[in-house]
Coordinates of C-alpha atoms in Angstrom, one line a residue:
X1 CA 116.4 151.4 96.3
X2 CA 113.5 149.4 97.0
X3 CA 110.5 149.4 94.2
X4 CA 107.2 148.2 95.5
X5 CA 107.8 148.1 99.1
X6 CA 108.9 150.7 101.8
X7 CA 110.7 148.3 103.8
X8 CA 108.9 150.1 106.8
X9 CA 106.6 148.8 109.3
X10 CA 104.6 150.9 112.2
X11 CA 104.9 149.1 115.7
X12 CA 102.1 149.8 118.3
X13 CA 102.2 149.0 121.8
X14 CA 98.7 149.5 123.1
X15 CA 99.8 148.6 127.1
X16 CA 102.4 151.4 126.9
X17 CA 100.5 153.7 124.6
X18 CA 103.7 153.7 122.4
X19 CA 104.2 154.0 118.5
X20 CA 107.4 153.2 117.0
X21 CA 108.9 152.4 113.3
X22 CA 111.2 149.4 112.4
X23 CA 112.9 148.5 109.1
X24 CA 111.7 145.3 107.3
X25 CA 114.6 143.6 105.8
X26 CA 114.8 143.6 101.9
X27 CA 115.4 139.8 101.9
X28 CA 112.3 139.1 104.0
X29 CA 110.0 141.0 101.7
X30 CA 111.5 138.9 98.7
X31 CA 111.0 135.8 100.6
X32 CA 107.6 136.1 101.9
X33 CA 106.4 139.1 99.2
X34 CA 104.0 140.7 101.7
X35 CA 100.6 140.5 102.9
X36 CA 99.6 136.9 104.3
X37 CA 103.0 135.7 103.5
X38 CA 104.7 138.6 105.4
X39 CA 101.9 138.4 108.1
X40 CA 102.9 135.0 109.1
X41 CA 106.7 135.6 108.9
X42 CA 106.0 138.7 111.3
X43 CA 103.4 136.6 113.3
X44 CA 106.6 133.8 114.3
X45 CA 109.1 136.6 114.8
X46 CA 107.1 138.6 117.1
X47 CA 105.4 135.8 119.1
X48 CA 108.4 133.2 119.3
X49 CA 106.2 130.8 120.6
X50 CA 102.5 131.0 118.6
X51 CA 101.0 129.4 121.6
X52 CA 99.4 132.9 122.9
X53 CA 96.1 133.4 124.2
X54 CA 93.7 134.6 121.3
X55 CA 92.4 137.3 123.5
X56 CA 95.7 138.3 125.5
X57 CA 97.8 140.9 125.3
X58 CA 100.5 139.0 123.6
X59 CA 98.5 138.2 120.7
X60 CA 99.3 140.4 117.8
X61 CA 97.2 142.3 115.4
X62 CA 99.4 142.4 112.0
X63 CA 98.0 144.6 108.9
X64 CA 100.1 143.7 106.0
X65 CA 100.1 145.0 102.1
X66 CA 101.9 143.8 99.2
X67 CA 104.6 145.2 96.7
X68 CA 101.5 145.7 93.9
X69 CA 99.3 147.5 96.6
X70 CA 98.4 151.1 95.6
X71 CA 100.1 150.5 92.3
X72 CA 97.5 150.7 89.1
X73 CA 97.6 146.9 89.1
X74 CA 93.9 145.8 88.9
X75 CA 92.5 145.0 92.4
X76 CA 95.5 146.3 94.2
X77 CA 93.8 147.9 97.0
X78 CA 93.5 145.1 99.4
X79 CA 95.0 144.6 103.0
X80 CA 95.7 141.3 105.1
X81 CA 95.4 140.8 108.8
X82 CA 97.3 138.0 110.8
X83 CA 96.8 137.1 114.2
X84 CA 95.8 134.1 116.0
X85 CA 92.1 133.1 115.9
X86 CA 89.9 133.3 118.9
X87 CA 87.4 131.1 117.0
X88 CA 89.5 128.0 115.4
X89 CA 92.9 128.9 117.6
X90 CA 94.8 128.4 114.3
X91 CA 96.9 130.8 112.6
X92 CA 94.6 133.6 111.3
X93 CA 94.7 135.4 108.1
X94 CA 91.9 137.4 106.4
X95 CA 91.8 140.1 103.7
X96 CA 89.9 142.9 102.8
X97 CA 88.9 145.0 100.0
X98 CA 87.4 148.6 100.1
X99 CA 89.9 151.3 100.6
X100 CA 92.0 150.9 103.3
X101 CA 95.0 148.9 102.0
X102 CA 95.6 151.3 99.3
X103 CA 95.8 154.7 101.9
X104 CA 98.0 152.1 104.1
X105 CA 100.5 152.0 101.5
X106 CA 100.2 155.6 100.1
X107 CA 101.1 156.6 103.8
X108 CA 104.3 154.8 103.8
X109 CA 103.8 151.4 105.4
X110 CA 104.2 147.7 104.4
X111 CA 103.1 146.3 107.7
X112 CA 101.5 147.4 111.1
X113 CA 102.1 145.6 114.3
X114 CA 99.9 145.8 117.2
X115 CA 100.5 144.5 120.6
X116 CA 99.4 144.7 124.3
X117 CA 96.0 145.8 125.7
X118 CA 94.6 149.4 126.2
X119 CA 93.3 150.3 129.6
X120 CA 90.6 152.4 127.7
X121 CA 89.1 152.3 124.4
X122 CA 91.4 153.9 121.8
X123 CA 91.6 154.2 118.2
X124 CA 94.6 154.7 115.9
X125 CA 95.0 157.3 113.4
X126 CA 97.9 157.8 110.7
X127 CA 98.8 159.6 107.7
X128 CA 102.4 160.1 105.9
X129 CA 102.8 162.8 108.5
X130 CA 101.8 161.8 111.7
X131 CA 100.9 158.8 113.7
X132 CA 98.7 158.9 117.2
X133 CA 96.5 157.0 119.6
X134 CA 93.3 158.9 120.4
X135 CA 90.7 158.2 122.9
X136 CA 87.5 156.2 121.7
X137 CA 85.6 156.4 124.8
X138 CA 82.6 158.2 122.8
X139 CA 82.7 155.6 120.0
X140 CA 82.5 152.2 122.5
X141 CA 79.2 150.9 122.5
X142 CA 78.6 152.0 118.9
X143 CA 78.3 150.1 115.9
X144 CA 80.1 150.3 112.6
X145 CA 77.9 152.4 110.5
X146 CA 77.8 155.3 113.4
X147 CA 81.4 154.9 114.0
X148 CA 82.6 155.2 110.6
X149 CA 80.1 158.3 110.1
X150 CA 81.8 160.1 113.3
X151 CA 85.4 159.2 112.0
X152 CA 84.8 160.3 108.4
X153 CA 83.3 163.8 109.8
X154 CA 86.2 163.9 112.1
X155 CA 89.1 163.2 109.8
X156 CA 87.7 164.0 106.4
X157 CA 85.6 162.3 103.8
X158 CA 88.6 160.6 102.1
X159 CA 89.3 158.7 105.4
X160 CA 89.4 155.1 105.7
X161 CA 88.1 153.4 108.7
X162 CA 88.6 150.0 110.0
X163 CA 86.2 149.6 113.1
X164 CA 84.6 146.8 115.3
X165 CA 81.0 147.0 116.1
X166 CA 79.5 145.7 119.7
X167 CA 79.8 142.1 118.6
X168 CA 83.7 142.6 118.6
X169 CA 83.4 144.5 122.0
X170 CA 81.5 141.5 123.3
X171 CA 84.3 139.2 122.0
X172 CA 81.7 137.3 120.0
X173 CA 83.9 134.8 118.4
X174 CA 82.4 135.2 115.2
X175 CA 82.9 138.9 114.9
X176 CA 84.6 140.7 112.1
X177 CA 86.5 144.1 111.5
X178 CA 84.7 146.3 108.7
X179 CA 86.1 148.9 106.5
X180 CA 83.8 151.6 106.0
X181 CA 81.1 149.6 107.4
X182 CA 81.0 147.5 104.3
X183 CA 83.9 145.2 103.6
X184 CA 85.0 142.6 106.3
X185 CA 88.2 141.2 107.7
X186 CA 85.6 138.6 107.8
X187 CA 86.6 135.0 108.9
X188 CA 88.2 133.8 112.3
X189 CA 86.7 136.1 114.9
X190 CA 89.2 139.3 114.3
X191 CA 86.7 141.6 115.9
X192 CA 87.1 139.8 119.0
X193 CA 90.8 140.2 119.4
X194 CA 90.3 144.0 118.7
X195 CA 87.6 144.3 121.1
X196 CA 90.0 142.3 124.1
X197 CA 92.7 145.1 123.1
X198 CA 90.3 148.1 123.3
X199 CA 91.1 148.9 120.2
X200 CA 87.6 150.3 118.5
X201 CA 89.2 151.5 115.0
X202 CA 92.1 152.5 112.6
X203 CA 91.7 155.6 110.5
X204 CA 94.0 156.8 107.7
X205 CA 93.9 159.1 105.3
X206 CA 96.9 157.6 103.3
X207 CA 99.2 160.3 101.7
X208 CA 100.8 161.4 98.7
X209 CA 103.6 158.4 98.3
X210 CA 103.0 155.7 95.7
X211 CA 105.2 152.8 95.5
X212 CA 108.0 153.2 92.8
X213 CA 107.8 150.9 89.9
X214 CA 111.0 149.5 88.5
X215 CA 110.1 149.3 84.8
X216 CA 107.0 151.5 84.1
X217 CA 106.7 150.7 80.2
X218 CA 106.5 147.0 81.0
X219 CA 104.2 147.4 83.8
X220 CA 102.1 149.6 81.8
X221 CA 101.7 146.8 78.9
X222 CA 101.4 144.1 81.6
X223 CA 98.4 145.9 83.4
X224 CA 96.7 146.4 80.0
X225 CA 97.0 142.8 79.4
X226 CA 95.6 141.9 82.7
X227 CA 92.9 144.2 82.8
X228 CA 91.9 143.4 79.4
X229 CA 91.5 139.6 80.3
X230 CA 89.3 140.7 83.6
X231 CA 86.8 142.9 81.6
X232 CA 86.1 140.4 79.2
X233 CA 86.0 137.1 81.1
X234 CA 82.5 135.6 81.0
X235 CA 82.4 135.1 85.1
X236 CA 84.1 138.6 86.0
X237 CA 82.3 140.6 83.3
X238 CA 79.1 139.0 82.5
X239 CA 78.3 137.6 86.1
X240 CA 80.1 139.7 89.0
X241 CA 79.6 142.9 87.0
X242 CA 76.1 143.2 86.5
X243 CA 74.7 141.0 89.3
X244 CA 77.6 140.8 91.8
X245 CA 78.7 137.6 93.3
X246 CA 75.2 136.7 94.3
X247 CA 74.7 136.4 90.4
X248 CA 76.3 132.7 90.8
X249 CA 73.5 131.6 93.5
X250 CA 71.3 130.1 91.2
X251 CA 74.3 128.2 89.0
X252 CA 75.7 126.9 92.4
X253 CA 72.2 125.5 93.1
X254 CA 71.4 123.8 89.8
X255 CA 74.9 122.1 90.3
X256 CA 73.4 120.5 93.7
X257 CA 76.2 122.1 95.6
X258 CA 74.3 124.9 97.5
X259 CA 74.0 124.0 101.4
X260 CA 70.6 123.9 102.4
X261 CA 69.4 124.0 105.8
X262 CA 72.7 123.3 107.4
X263 CA 73.6 121.1 104.5
X264 CA 71.0 118.5 105.1
X265 CA 70.3 118.8 101.4
X266 CA 72.5 120.4 98.5
X267 CA 69.4 122.3 96.5
X268 CA 67.3 125.3 97.4
X269 CA 63.8 125.4 96.1
X270 CA 63.6 128.9 96.5
X271 CA 66.9 130.2 95.1
X272 CA 65.0 132.3 92.6
X273 CA 63.5 134.6 95.3
X274 CA 67.2 135.4 96.7
X275 CA 69.1 135.6 93.3
X276 CA 71.3 138.2 91.8
X277 CA 68.3 138.9 89.3
X278 CA 65.8 139.5 92.3
X279 CA 68.1 141.9 93.9
X280 CA 68.7 144.0 90.8
X281 CA 64.7 144.0 90.4
X282 CA 64.0 145.0 93.8
X283 CA 66.4 146.5 96.2
X284 CA 69.7 147.3 94.4
X285 CA 70.8 150.9 94.5
X286 CA 73.7 150.7 92.4
X287 CA 77.0 148.6 91.9
X288 CA 80.1 149.3 94.0
X289 CA 83.8 148.6 93.6
X290 CA 87.1 148.2 96.1
X291 CA 89.9 150.4 95.2
X292 CA 91.4 150.2 91.7
X293 CA 89.2 147.3 90.8
X294 CA 87.7 147.0 87.2
X295 CA 85.2 144.1 88.5
X296 CA 82.7 146.1 90.5
X297 CA 81.3 143.2 92.2
X298 CA 79.9 145.3 95.0
X299 CA 76.1 145.7 95.5
X300 CA 74.7 148.9 97.3
X301 CA 71.0 147.9 98.2
X302 CA 68.2 149.7 100.2
X303 CA 64.9 148.6 101.8
X304 CA 63.0 149.8 104.8
X305 CA 64.7 153.1 104.6
X306 CA 68.2 151.5 105.3
X307 CA 71.0 151.3 102.7
X308 CA 74.0 149.4 102.8
X309 CA 76.5 146.9 100.9
X310 CA 75.2 143.6 99.7
X311 CA 74.0 141.0 100.4
X312 CA 77.0 139.1 98.4
X313 CA 76.7 135.4 97.2
X314 CA 78.0 134.2 100.6
X315 CA 75.7 136.0 102.6
X316 CA 72.6 135.3 100.6
X317 CA 73.3 131.4 100.9
X318 CA 74.3 131.7 104.7
X319 CA 71.2 133.9 105.8
X320 CA 69.1 132.2 103.0
X321 CA 69.2 129.1 101.8
X322 CA 71.2 127.5 104.6
X323 CA 68.5 128.9 107.1
X324 CA 65.4 128.1 104.5
X325 CA 64.6 131.5 104.4
X326 CA 63.8 132.6 100.7
X327 CA 62.8 136.4 101.8
X328 CA 65.2 138.9 100.1
X329 CA 64.2 141.8 102.1
X330 CA 64.6 139.8 105.5
X331 CA 68.2 138.4 104.0
X332 CA 69.1 142.1 103.1
X333 CA 68.1 143.4 106.4
X334 CA 70.0 140.8 108.3
X335 CA 73.1 141.3 106.2
X336 CA 72.8 145.2 107.2
X337 CA 72.5 144.0 110.7
X338 CA 75.4 141.8 110.8
X339 CA 77.6 144.2 109.2
X340 CA 76.7 146.9 111.6
X341 CA 77.4 144.7 114.5
X342 CA 80.4 143.4 113.0
X343 CA 79.6 139.8 112.4
X344 CA 81.0 137.4 110.0
X345 CA 77.8 136.4 107.7
X346 CA 79.3 132.9 107.0
X347 CA 79.8 131.8 110.4
X348 CA 76.5 133.5 111.5
X349 CA 74.4 131.6 109.2
X350 CA 76.3 128.4 110.3
X351 CA 75.4 129.1 114.2
X352 CA 71.8 130.2 113.3
X353 CA 71.5 127.0 111.2
X354 CA 72.8 124.7 113.8
X355 CA 70.4 126.3 116.1
X356 CA 67.6 125.6 113.9
X357 CA 68.2 122.0 113.5
X358 CA 69.1 121.5 117.1
X359 CA 65.7 122.9 117.9
X360 CA 63.8 120.8 115.3
X361 CA 65.6 117.6 116.6
X362 CA 65.0 118.1 120.1
X363 CA 68.4 118.5 120.9
X364 CA 68.2 121.9 122.5
X365 CA 65.4 124.5 122.1
X366 CA 66.8 127.7 120.9
X367 CA 63.6 129.2 119.8
X368 CA 63.8 129.1 116.3
X369 CA 63.3 126.8 113.2
X370 CA 64.3 126.4 109.5
X371 CA 62.3 129.1 107.5
X372 CA 61.2 131.3 110.1
X373 CA 62.6 134.8 108.6
X374 CA 60.3 136.8 111.1
X375 CA 62.5 135.6 113.9
X376 CA 65.9 136.2 112.5
X377 CA 66.8 139.8 113.1
X378 CA 66.2 139.6 116.7
X379 CA 67.9 136.3 116.9
X380 CA 71.0 138.0 115.3
X381 CA 71.2 140.9 117.6
X382 CA 70.9 138.5 120.7
X383 CA 74.3 136.7 119.0
X384 CA 76.1 140.1 118.6
X385 CA 75.0 141.3 122.1
X386 CA 75.4 137.7 124.1
X387 CA 71.9 137.8 125.2
X388 CA 70.0 134.6 126.0
X389 CA 70.8 131.6 123.6
X390 CA 72.8 134.2 121.8
X391 CA 75.5 134.1 124.3
X392 CA 75.8 130.4 123.5
X393 CA 75.8 130.7 119.6
X394 CA 78.6 133.6 120.0
X395 CA 81.2 131.0 120.9
X396 CA 80.9 129.5 117.3
X397 CA 79.2 126.3 116.4
X398 CA 82.1 124.1 117.7
X399 CA 81.7 125.3 121.0
X400 CA 78.3 125.8 121.0
X401 CA 77.6 122.1 120.2
X402 CA 79.9 120.9 122.8
X403 CA 77.9 122.9 125.2
X404 CA 74.2 121.6 124.3
X405 CA 74.9 118.7 122.0
X406 CA 74.3 118.1 118.5
X407 CA 78.2 117.9 117.4
X408 CA 77.2 115.5 114.6
X409 CA 75.6 118.3 112.8
X410 CA 78.1 121.2 113.8
X411 CA 79.2 121.9 110.6
X412 CA 83.0 123.5 110.6
X413 CA 86.5 122.5 110.3
X414 CA 89.1 123.3 113.2
X415 CA 86.2 125.4 114.7
X416 CA 85.6 127.5 111.6
X417 CA 82.2 127.2 110.1
X418 CA 81.7 125.7 106.4
X419 CA 80.9 127.9 103.5
X420 CA 78.3 127.7 101.0
X421 CA 79.6 124.8 98.8
X422 CA 78.7 121.6 99.5
X423 CA 81.8 119.4 98.8
X424 CA 79.7 116.3 98.1
X425 CA 79.4 117.5 94.7
X426 CA 82.7 119.1 94.4
X427 CA 85.1 116.8 95.9
X428 CA 88.2 118.9 95.8
X429 CA 86.4 121.6 97.8
X430 CA 86.0 118.9 100.6
X431 CA 89.9 118.5 100.5
X432 CA 90.2 122.5 100.5
X433 CA 88.1 122.6 103.6
X434 CA 89.7 119.9 105.5
X435 CA 93.5 121.3 104.9
X436 CA 93.0 124.9 105.0
X437 CA 95.2 126.5 107.6
X438 CA 92.7 128.9 108.9
X439 CA 89.9 126.0 109.3
X440 CA 86.9 125.4 106.7
X441 CA 87.6 128.2 103.9
X442 CA 86.8 128.0 100.0
X443 CA 89.2 131.0 99.4
X444 CA 92.2 129.4 101.2
X445 CA 92.1 126.6 98.1
X446 CA 93.0 129.6 96.1
X447 CA 89.6 129.2 94.4
X448 CA 90.4 125.6 93.1
X449 CA 86.8 125.2 93.0
X450 CA 86.7 127.3 89.8
X451 CA 88.3 124.5 87.8
X452 CA 85.6 122.0 89.2
X453 CA 82.2 124.3 88.9
X454 CA 83.0 127.1 86.6
X455 CA 85.4 125.6 84.2
X456 CA 88.0 128.2 84.8
X457 CA 90.7 128.0 83.5
X458 CA 90.0 124.4 82.4
X459 CA 87.2 122.0 83.5
X460 CA 87.8 118.9 85.8
X461 CA 85.8 116.4 87.0
X462 CA 84.1 117.7 90.3
X463 CA 83.2 114.3 91.2
X464 CA 86.5 112.8 90.4
X465 CA 89.2 112.2 93.5
X466 CA 92.1 111.0 91.8
X467 CA 94.5 114.0 90.9
X468 CA 92.6 116.2 93.5
X469 CA 95.3 116.2 96.0
X470 CA 97.8 117.5 93.8
X471 CA 95.4 120.0 92.2
X472 CA 94.2 121.5 95.5
X473 CA 98.1 121.9 97.0
X474 CA 99.0 123.8 93.7
X475 CA 95.8 126.0 94.2
X476 CA 96.5 126.6 97.8
X477 CA 100.2 127.7 96.9
X478 CA 98.9 129.8 94.0
X479 CA 96.4 131.4 96.3
X480 CA 99.0 132.2 98.9
X481 CA 100.9 134.1 96.6
X482 CA 97.8 136.0 95.4
X483 CA 97.0 136.7 99.2
X484 CA 100.6 138.2 99.5
X485 CA 101.0 140.6 96.4
X486 CA 98.1 141.2 97.7
X487 CA 95.0 141.2 94.8
X488 CA 91.5 139.9 94.6
X489 CA 91.1 136.2 94.1
X490 CA 88.1 137.0 91.7
X491 CA 90.7 138.7 89.3
X492 CA 92.4 135.0 89.2
X493 CA 89.6 133.7 87.4
X494 CA 90.6 135.6 84.2
X495 CA 94.5 135.3 85.0
X496 CA 97.0 133.1 86.0
X497 CA 100.4 133.4 88.1
X498 CA 102.0 134.1 84.5
X499 CA 100.1 137.5 84.4
X500 CA 100.9 138.5 87.9
X501 CA 104.6 137.3 88.0
X502 CA 104.8 139.9 85.0
X503 CA 103.5 142.6 87.0
X504 CA 105.4 141.4 90.1
X505 CA 108.6 141.6 87.9
X506 CA 107.6 145.1 86.4
X507 CA 107.2 146.4 89.8
X508 CA 110.2 145.2 91.9
X509 CA 112.8 144.5 89.3
X510 CA 113.0 140.9 90.1
X511 CA 113.1 138.5 87.3
X512 CA 110.9 135.4 88.5
X513 CA 109.2 132.7 86.7
X514 CA 105.7 131.7 87.8
X515 CA 106.9 128.6 89.1
X516 CA 109.4 130.2 91.3
X517 CA 106.6 132.7 92.7
X518 CA 104.6 129.5 93.0
X519 CA 107.6 128.0 95.3
X520 CA 107.3 131.0 97.7
X521 CA 103.2 130.5 97.9
X522 CA 104.4 126.9 99.0
X523 CA 106.9 128.5 101.6
X524 CA 104.1 130.4 103.0
X525 CA 101.6 127.5 103.4
X526 CA 104.1 125.3 105.0
X527 CA 105.0 128.0 107.2
X528 CA 101.5 128.4 108.2
X529 CA 101.1 124.5 108.8
X530 CA 104.1 124.7 110.7
X531 CA 102.7 127.4 113.2
X532 CA 99.4 124.8 113.5
X533 CA 101.3 122.1 114.3
X534 CA 103.3 124.0 117.1
X535 CA 99.6 124.9 118.3
X536 CA 98.8 121.3 118.5
X537 CA 97.0 120.4 115.4
X538 CA 97.7 117.4 113.6
X539 CA 96.7 115.4 110.5
X540 CA 93.8 114.2 112.5
X541 CA 92.6 117.8 112.4
X542 CA 92.4 117.3 108.5
X543 CA 88.9 116.0 108.6
X544 CA 85.1 117.3 107.8
X545 CA 81.7 116.9 109.4
X546 CA 80.5 113.6 109.4
X547 CA 77.6 114.7 107.6
X548 CA 79.9 115.1 104.6
X549 CA 81.5 111.7 105.1
X550 CA 78.7 109.6 105.9
X551 CA 75.5 111.1 104.4
X552 CA 75.2 110.5 100.8
X553 CA 73.5 113.0 98.2
X554 CA 72.5 112.7 94.9
X555 CA 74.3 114.7 92.6
X556 CA 73.4 115.8 89.2
X557 CA 71.8 112.5 88.0
X558 CA 75.2 111.0 88.6
X559 CA 74.5 108.8 91.7
X560 CA 74.7 109.4 95.5
X561 CA 78.1 110.8 96.8
X562 CA 80.2 111.2 99.7
X563 CA 83.4 113.0 100.1
X564 CA 86.2 110.6 99.6
X565 CA 88.6 112.5 101.9
X566 CA 91.0 109.7 102.6
X567 CA 91.9 109.1 99.2
X568 CA 92.7 112.7 98.4
X569 CA 94.5 113.1 101.7
X570 CA 97.0 110.6 101.1
X571 CA 97.6 111.9 97.8
X572 CA 97.9 115.4 99.1
X573 CA 100.2 114.5 101.9
X574 CA 102.5 112.6 99.4
X575 CA 102.6 115.4 96.8
X576 CA 103.2 118.1 99.8
X577 CA 106.2 115.7 101.2
X578 CA 104.5 115.7 104.5
X579 CA 104.2 112.5 106.7
X580 CA 101.3 110.4 107.4
X581 CA 100.6 112.7 110.4
X582 CA 100.7 115.8 108.1
X583 CA 103.5 117.2 109.3
X584 CA 106.2 118.6 106.7
X585 CA 109.5 116.6 106.8
X586 CA 112.7 118.0 107.5
X587 CA 113.8 117.8 103.9
X588 CA 110.9 119.8 102.8
X589 CA 111.3 122.7 105.2
X590 CA 115.2 122.8 104.2
X591 CA 114.1 122.8 100.2
X592 CA 111.8 125.6 101.3
X593 CA 114.6 127.7 103.1
X594 CA 112.2 127.6 106.2
X595 CA 114.3 126.1 108.9
X596 CA 116.1 129.7 109.8
X597 CA 112.5 131.6 110.1
X598 CA 111.1 128.7 112.7
X599 CA 112.8 129.0 116.2
X600 CA 111.1 126.2 117.9
X601 CA 112.6 123.7 115.3

């Protein structure tokens, strides 16, 4: 008997219109946990050679949940999506909040694998009794808010809807997949993958099944322990709950690490106008939470007669400070529009900031400059619909800069645009960006920045470089575990792997230690690395934009800093037992029991 998992996967071939079920071996589940880890394993198994066309029929969409999903464990309603990114060309993983993950698990699945291309637009519906592909011609050309409304009217209010907007249909490389029009599989261009397959939506009503828990009494106690920490922690309870994630924007600005005007600066003079406190006074309607989450960091806002989710911290930064815009109404409306079209707001802010700097420097006239809030909404629409110069930016900042010039201020790593934190003032984050398997990402460092900025669980010097290679690698491995269980990284601000391994053991009947769980995270991270190496990436790609490496910035009265990447990277490779080219050694792969799972070795 399996506890925590079903051992069951749905397999959909859109080219044939077929739907089947397959078993997932228990050994695989225990080796890779679920979520992100299981997604990476299935990606290798079903592609054999990962070098597939990201927008071709052989690139799979893999949706996975974990052993804690749909249990009463805190924040256990998330889902993961794995594929090859059309933006970065790396392996892509993204996870989402909302309600879909819990309902998918309640329908009896640990994974859904989708391959092929449909000749006509379709959507997938499933619950615990039936699975079917349905025509979506009537939905094609509609955006996420309308699609969600139609499908909930069709399948019931409880239904959870994953959908793409017109950006995904237009194969915009920075497009997203949205859950109920509010939460996003955000990074990497997943919406374009769905659009290329003519997959408009996936809808589920879940079911009445809940995963079995091996030791209910132990689970109850460990759940209480984790919840207590989360609801009393200064960040999760005193900032995220009352103000949302946007509540940290003033603090990040005060640390002089808030990317401003395409990272030409690290401090935004208009931050008060786009802060969590200002949102609370003006456009906030209510708090919102993902399934099973005690933090309630989501916001529902309303302005100009429109109501929707957000803006969150990264969005307020991307469409505010990064563009030199301090008008919260414009930022809020821009967020609504991006969600509706289905565009990743981090990448969106980056491509618009690039366009603004290119215009101001005379590299290419995109017709928009920093601070021009009145032009922003129309400009976003041009990207989502690939109209005019928007067609250039719809390719992402790397490809846009290669086409028009300005590569020196195209802010990305491996083609994925940089998030909010300026790494010149938080050195570890620079290493996180450079070595993240999906390209520039603050979350794929396992929230290592919490040590440097928040002092959680302990403070380390954010400007120091010695020791950061080891710190980042360990944080990345722990983060891979969290993404595989699969729970919210915000909850890890108040907890550690010691808390999650107890919950994991109580659910599954395992008797692991935190260090053994960490080793699984290391296995997952190395597997993803080997996929990227097969795709042509090397240590040369573990780098940062020259702006961070050459243009020093004043940091908190402590002097001027660039990112000392070389020093950190050398330590990082040594700790990971990768060679000087960033390739895991055969000894490391054997140590992690990866040889059997990598067919091209």
